[in-house]
PDB file of C-alpha atoms in Angstrom:
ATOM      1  CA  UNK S   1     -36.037 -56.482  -5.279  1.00 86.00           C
ATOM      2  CA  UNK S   2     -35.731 -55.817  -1.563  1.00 86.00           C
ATOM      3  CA  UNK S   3     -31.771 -57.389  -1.934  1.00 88.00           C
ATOM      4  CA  UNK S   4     -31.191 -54.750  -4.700  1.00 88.00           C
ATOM      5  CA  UNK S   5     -32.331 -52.132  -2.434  1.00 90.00           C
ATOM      6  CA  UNK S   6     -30.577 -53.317   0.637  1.00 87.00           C
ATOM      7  CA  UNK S   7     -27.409 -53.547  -1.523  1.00 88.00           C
ATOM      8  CA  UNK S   8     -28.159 -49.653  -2.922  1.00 89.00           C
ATOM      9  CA  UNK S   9     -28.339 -48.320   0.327  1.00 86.00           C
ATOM     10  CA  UNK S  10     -25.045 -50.175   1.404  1.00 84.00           C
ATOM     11  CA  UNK S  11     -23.180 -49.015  -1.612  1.00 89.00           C
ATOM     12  CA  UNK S  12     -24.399 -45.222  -0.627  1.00 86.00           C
ATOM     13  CA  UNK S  13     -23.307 -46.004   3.161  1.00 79.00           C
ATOM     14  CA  UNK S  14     -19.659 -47.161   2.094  1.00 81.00           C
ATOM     15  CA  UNK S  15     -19.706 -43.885  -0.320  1.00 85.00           C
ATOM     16  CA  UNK S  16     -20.509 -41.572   2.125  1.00 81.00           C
ATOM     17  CA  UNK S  17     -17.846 -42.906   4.759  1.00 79.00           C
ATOM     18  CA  UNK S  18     -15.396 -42.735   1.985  1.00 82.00           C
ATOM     19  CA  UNK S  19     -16.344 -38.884   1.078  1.00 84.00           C
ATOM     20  CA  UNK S  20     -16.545 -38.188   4.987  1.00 82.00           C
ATOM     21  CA  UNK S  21     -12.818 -39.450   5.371  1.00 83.00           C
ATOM     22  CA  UNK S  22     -11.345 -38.256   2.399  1.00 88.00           C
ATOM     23  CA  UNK S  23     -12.796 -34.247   3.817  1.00 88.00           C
ATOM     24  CA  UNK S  24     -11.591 -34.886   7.085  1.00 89.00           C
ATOM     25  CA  UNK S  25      -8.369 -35.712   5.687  1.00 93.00           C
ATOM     26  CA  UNK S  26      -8.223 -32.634   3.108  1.00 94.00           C
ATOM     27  CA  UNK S  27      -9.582 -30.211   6.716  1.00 95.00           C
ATOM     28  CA  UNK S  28      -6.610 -32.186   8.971  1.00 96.00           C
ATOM     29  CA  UNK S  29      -4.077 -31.432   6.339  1.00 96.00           C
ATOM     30  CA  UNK S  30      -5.139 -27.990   5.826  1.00 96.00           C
ATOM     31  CA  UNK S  31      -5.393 -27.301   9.371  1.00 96.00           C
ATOM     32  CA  UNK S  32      -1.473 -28.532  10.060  1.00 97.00           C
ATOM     33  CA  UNK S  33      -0.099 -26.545   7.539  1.00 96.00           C
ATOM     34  CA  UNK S  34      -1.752 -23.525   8.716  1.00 96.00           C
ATOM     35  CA  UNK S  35      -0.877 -24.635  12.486  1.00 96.00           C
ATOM     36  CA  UNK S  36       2.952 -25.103  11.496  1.00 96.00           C
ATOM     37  CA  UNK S  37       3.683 -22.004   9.677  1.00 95.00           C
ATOM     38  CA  UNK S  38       2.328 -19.708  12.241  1.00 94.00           C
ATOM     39  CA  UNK S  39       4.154 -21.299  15.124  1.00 95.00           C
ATOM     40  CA  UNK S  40       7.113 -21.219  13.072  1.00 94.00           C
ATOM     41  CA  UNK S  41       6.373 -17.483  12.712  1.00 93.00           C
ATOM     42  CA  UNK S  42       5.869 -17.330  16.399  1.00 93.00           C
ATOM     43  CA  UNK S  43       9.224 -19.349  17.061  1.00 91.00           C
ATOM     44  CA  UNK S  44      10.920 -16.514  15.102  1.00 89.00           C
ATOM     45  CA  UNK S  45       9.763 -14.099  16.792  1.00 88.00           C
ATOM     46  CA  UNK S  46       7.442 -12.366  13.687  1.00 90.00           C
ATOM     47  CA  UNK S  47       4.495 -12.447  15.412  1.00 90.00           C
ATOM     48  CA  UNK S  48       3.604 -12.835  19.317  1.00 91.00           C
ATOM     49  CA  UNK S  49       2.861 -16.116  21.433  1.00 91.00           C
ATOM     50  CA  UNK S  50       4.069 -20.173  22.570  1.00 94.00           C
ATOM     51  CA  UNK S  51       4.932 -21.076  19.290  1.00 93.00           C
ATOM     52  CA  UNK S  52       2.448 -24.823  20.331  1.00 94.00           C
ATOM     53  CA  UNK S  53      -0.022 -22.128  21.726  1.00 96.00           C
ATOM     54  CA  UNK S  54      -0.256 -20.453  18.701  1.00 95.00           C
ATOM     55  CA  UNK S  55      -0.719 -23.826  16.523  1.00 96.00           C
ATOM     56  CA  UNK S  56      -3.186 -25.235  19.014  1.00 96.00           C
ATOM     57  CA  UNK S  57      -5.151 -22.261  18.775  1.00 95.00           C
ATOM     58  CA  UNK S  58      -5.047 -22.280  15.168  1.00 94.00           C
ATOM     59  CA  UNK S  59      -6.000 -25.790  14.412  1.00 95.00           C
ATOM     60  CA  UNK S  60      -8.796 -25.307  17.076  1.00 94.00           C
ATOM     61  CA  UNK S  61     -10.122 -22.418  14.877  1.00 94.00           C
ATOM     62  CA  UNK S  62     -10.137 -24.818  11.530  1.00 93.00           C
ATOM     63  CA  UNK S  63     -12.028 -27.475  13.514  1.00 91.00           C
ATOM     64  CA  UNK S  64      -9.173 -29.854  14.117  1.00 95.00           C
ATOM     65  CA  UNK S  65      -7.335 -31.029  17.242  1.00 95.00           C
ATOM     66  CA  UNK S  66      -3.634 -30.367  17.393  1.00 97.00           C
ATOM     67  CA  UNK S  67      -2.244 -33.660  18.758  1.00 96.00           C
ATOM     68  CA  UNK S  68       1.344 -33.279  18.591  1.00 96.00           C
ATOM     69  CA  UNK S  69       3.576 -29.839  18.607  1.00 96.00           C
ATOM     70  CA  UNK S  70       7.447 -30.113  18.606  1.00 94.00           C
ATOM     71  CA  UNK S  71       9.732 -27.294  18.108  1.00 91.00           C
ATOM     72  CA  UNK S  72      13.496 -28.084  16.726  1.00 85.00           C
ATOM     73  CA  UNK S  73      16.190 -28.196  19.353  1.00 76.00           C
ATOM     74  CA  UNK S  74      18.534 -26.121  17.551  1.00 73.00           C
ATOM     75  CA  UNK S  75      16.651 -22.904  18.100  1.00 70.00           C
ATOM     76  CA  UNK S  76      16.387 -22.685  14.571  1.00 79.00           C
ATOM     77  CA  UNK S  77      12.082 -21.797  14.116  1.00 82.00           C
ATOM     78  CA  UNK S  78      11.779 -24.909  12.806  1.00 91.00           C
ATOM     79  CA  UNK S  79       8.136 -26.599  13.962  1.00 95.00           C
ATOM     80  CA  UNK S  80       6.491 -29.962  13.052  1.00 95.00           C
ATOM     81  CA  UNK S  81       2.696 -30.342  14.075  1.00 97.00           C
ATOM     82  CA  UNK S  82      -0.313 -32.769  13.842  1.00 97.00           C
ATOM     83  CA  UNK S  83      -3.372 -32.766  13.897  1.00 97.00           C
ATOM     84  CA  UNK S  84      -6.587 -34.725  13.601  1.00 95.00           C
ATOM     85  CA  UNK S  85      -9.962 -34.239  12.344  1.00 93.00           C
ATOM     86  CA  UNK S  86     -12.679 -36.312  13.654  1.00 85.00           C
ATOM     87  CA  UNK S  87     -15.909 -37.398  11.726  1.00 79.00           C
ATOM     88  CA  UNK S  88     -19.575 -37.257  12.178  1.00 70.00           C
ATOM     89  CA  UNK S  89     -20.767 -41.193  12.812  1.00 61.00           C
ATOM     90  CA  UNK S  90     -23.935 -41.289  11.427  1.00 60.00           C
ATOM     91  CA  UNK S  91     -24.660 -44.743  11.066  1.00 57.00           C
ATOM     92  CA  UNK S  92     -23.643 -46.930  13.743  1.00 60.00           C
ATOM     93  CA  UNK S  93     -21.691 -49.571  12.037  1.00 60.00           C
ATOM     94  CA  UNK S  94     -19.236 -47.092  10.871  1.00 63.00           C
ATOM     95  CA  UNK S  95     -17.778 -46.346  15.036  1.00 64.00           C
ATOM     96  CA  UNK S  96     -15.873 -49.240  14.794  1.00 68.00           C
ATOM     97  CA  UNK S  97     -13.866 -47.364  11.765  1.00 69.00           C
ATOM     98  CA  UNK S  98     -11.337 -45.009  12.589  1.00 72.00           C
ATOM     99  CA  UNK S  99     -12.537 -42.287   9.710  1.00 76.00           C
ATOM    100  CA  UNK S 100     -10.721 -39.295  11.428  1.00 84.00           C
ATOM    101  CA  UNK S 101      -8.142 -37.362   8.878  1.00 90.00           C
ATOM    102  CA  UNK S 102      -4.588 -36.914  10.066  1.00 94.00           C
ATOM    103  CA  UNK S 103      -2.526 -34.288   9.287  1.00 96.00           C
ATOM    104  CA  UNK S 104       1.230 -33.217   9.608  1.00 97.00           C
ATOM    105  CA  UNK S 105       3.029 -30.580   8.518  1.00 97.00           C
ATOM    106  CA  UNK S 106       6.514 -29.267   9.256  1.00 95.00           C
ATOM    107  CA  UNK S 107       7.489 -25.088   8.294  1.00 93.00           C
ATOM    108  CA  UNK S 108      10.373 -23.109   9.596  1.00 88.00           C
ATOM    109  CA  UNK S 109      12.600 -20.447   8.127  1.00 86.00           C
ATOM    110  CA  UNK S 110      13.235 -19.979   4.237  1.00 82.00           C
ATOM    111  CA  UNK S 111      16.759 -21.435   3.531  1.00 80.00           C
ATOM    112  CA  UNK S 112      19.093 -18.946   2.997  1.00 79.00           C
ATOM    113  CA  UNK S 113      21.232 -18.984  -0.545  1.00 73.00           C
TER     114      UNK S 113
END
């Protein structure tokens, strides 16, 4: 009995670490799509700012850490970010996974036709 409830509460651990990763993956991705297209708007010049300012700033605000900003060479608005979400350790065993959600995203101008 006390195996079956030792093996419950692992089963509920791995579940949770799963769910935790799989919403810090969903709040990375949302977070560098949200980064990229305003610093491509700010690379334009449609709204103010550092186009890397602008992303970092963003992803900040949606709880993620923008870990990479790079702006095309060309001049052309074009920006590719990314950014990471950490997670909550709760249980000790699960520091030595990396559960953080990654996210990249790249936006620039709309092509032109």
């Amino acid at each position: 009995m006390l195996a079956l409830i030792g093996a419950a509460i692992m089963l509920i651990g791995m579940v949770l670490a799963i769910v935790t990763s799989v919403s810090a993956q969903s709040k990375a991705a949302t977070a560098a799509d949200l980064a990229a297209l305003a610093a491509a708007d700010a690379a334009r010049g449609l709204t103010t700012g550092e186009p890397c300012q602008v992303a970092a700033h963003l992803a900040s605000a949606h709880d993620a850490e923008l870990t990479s900003c790079q702006r095309d060479a060309g001049g052309a608005g074009t920006v590719a970010v990314t950014t990471r979400v950490s997670t909550v350790y709760w249980l000790e065993w699960l520091q030595d996974f990396d559960l953080a959600g990654v996210g990249k995203a790249r936006a620039g101008p709309p092509p032109i036709e």
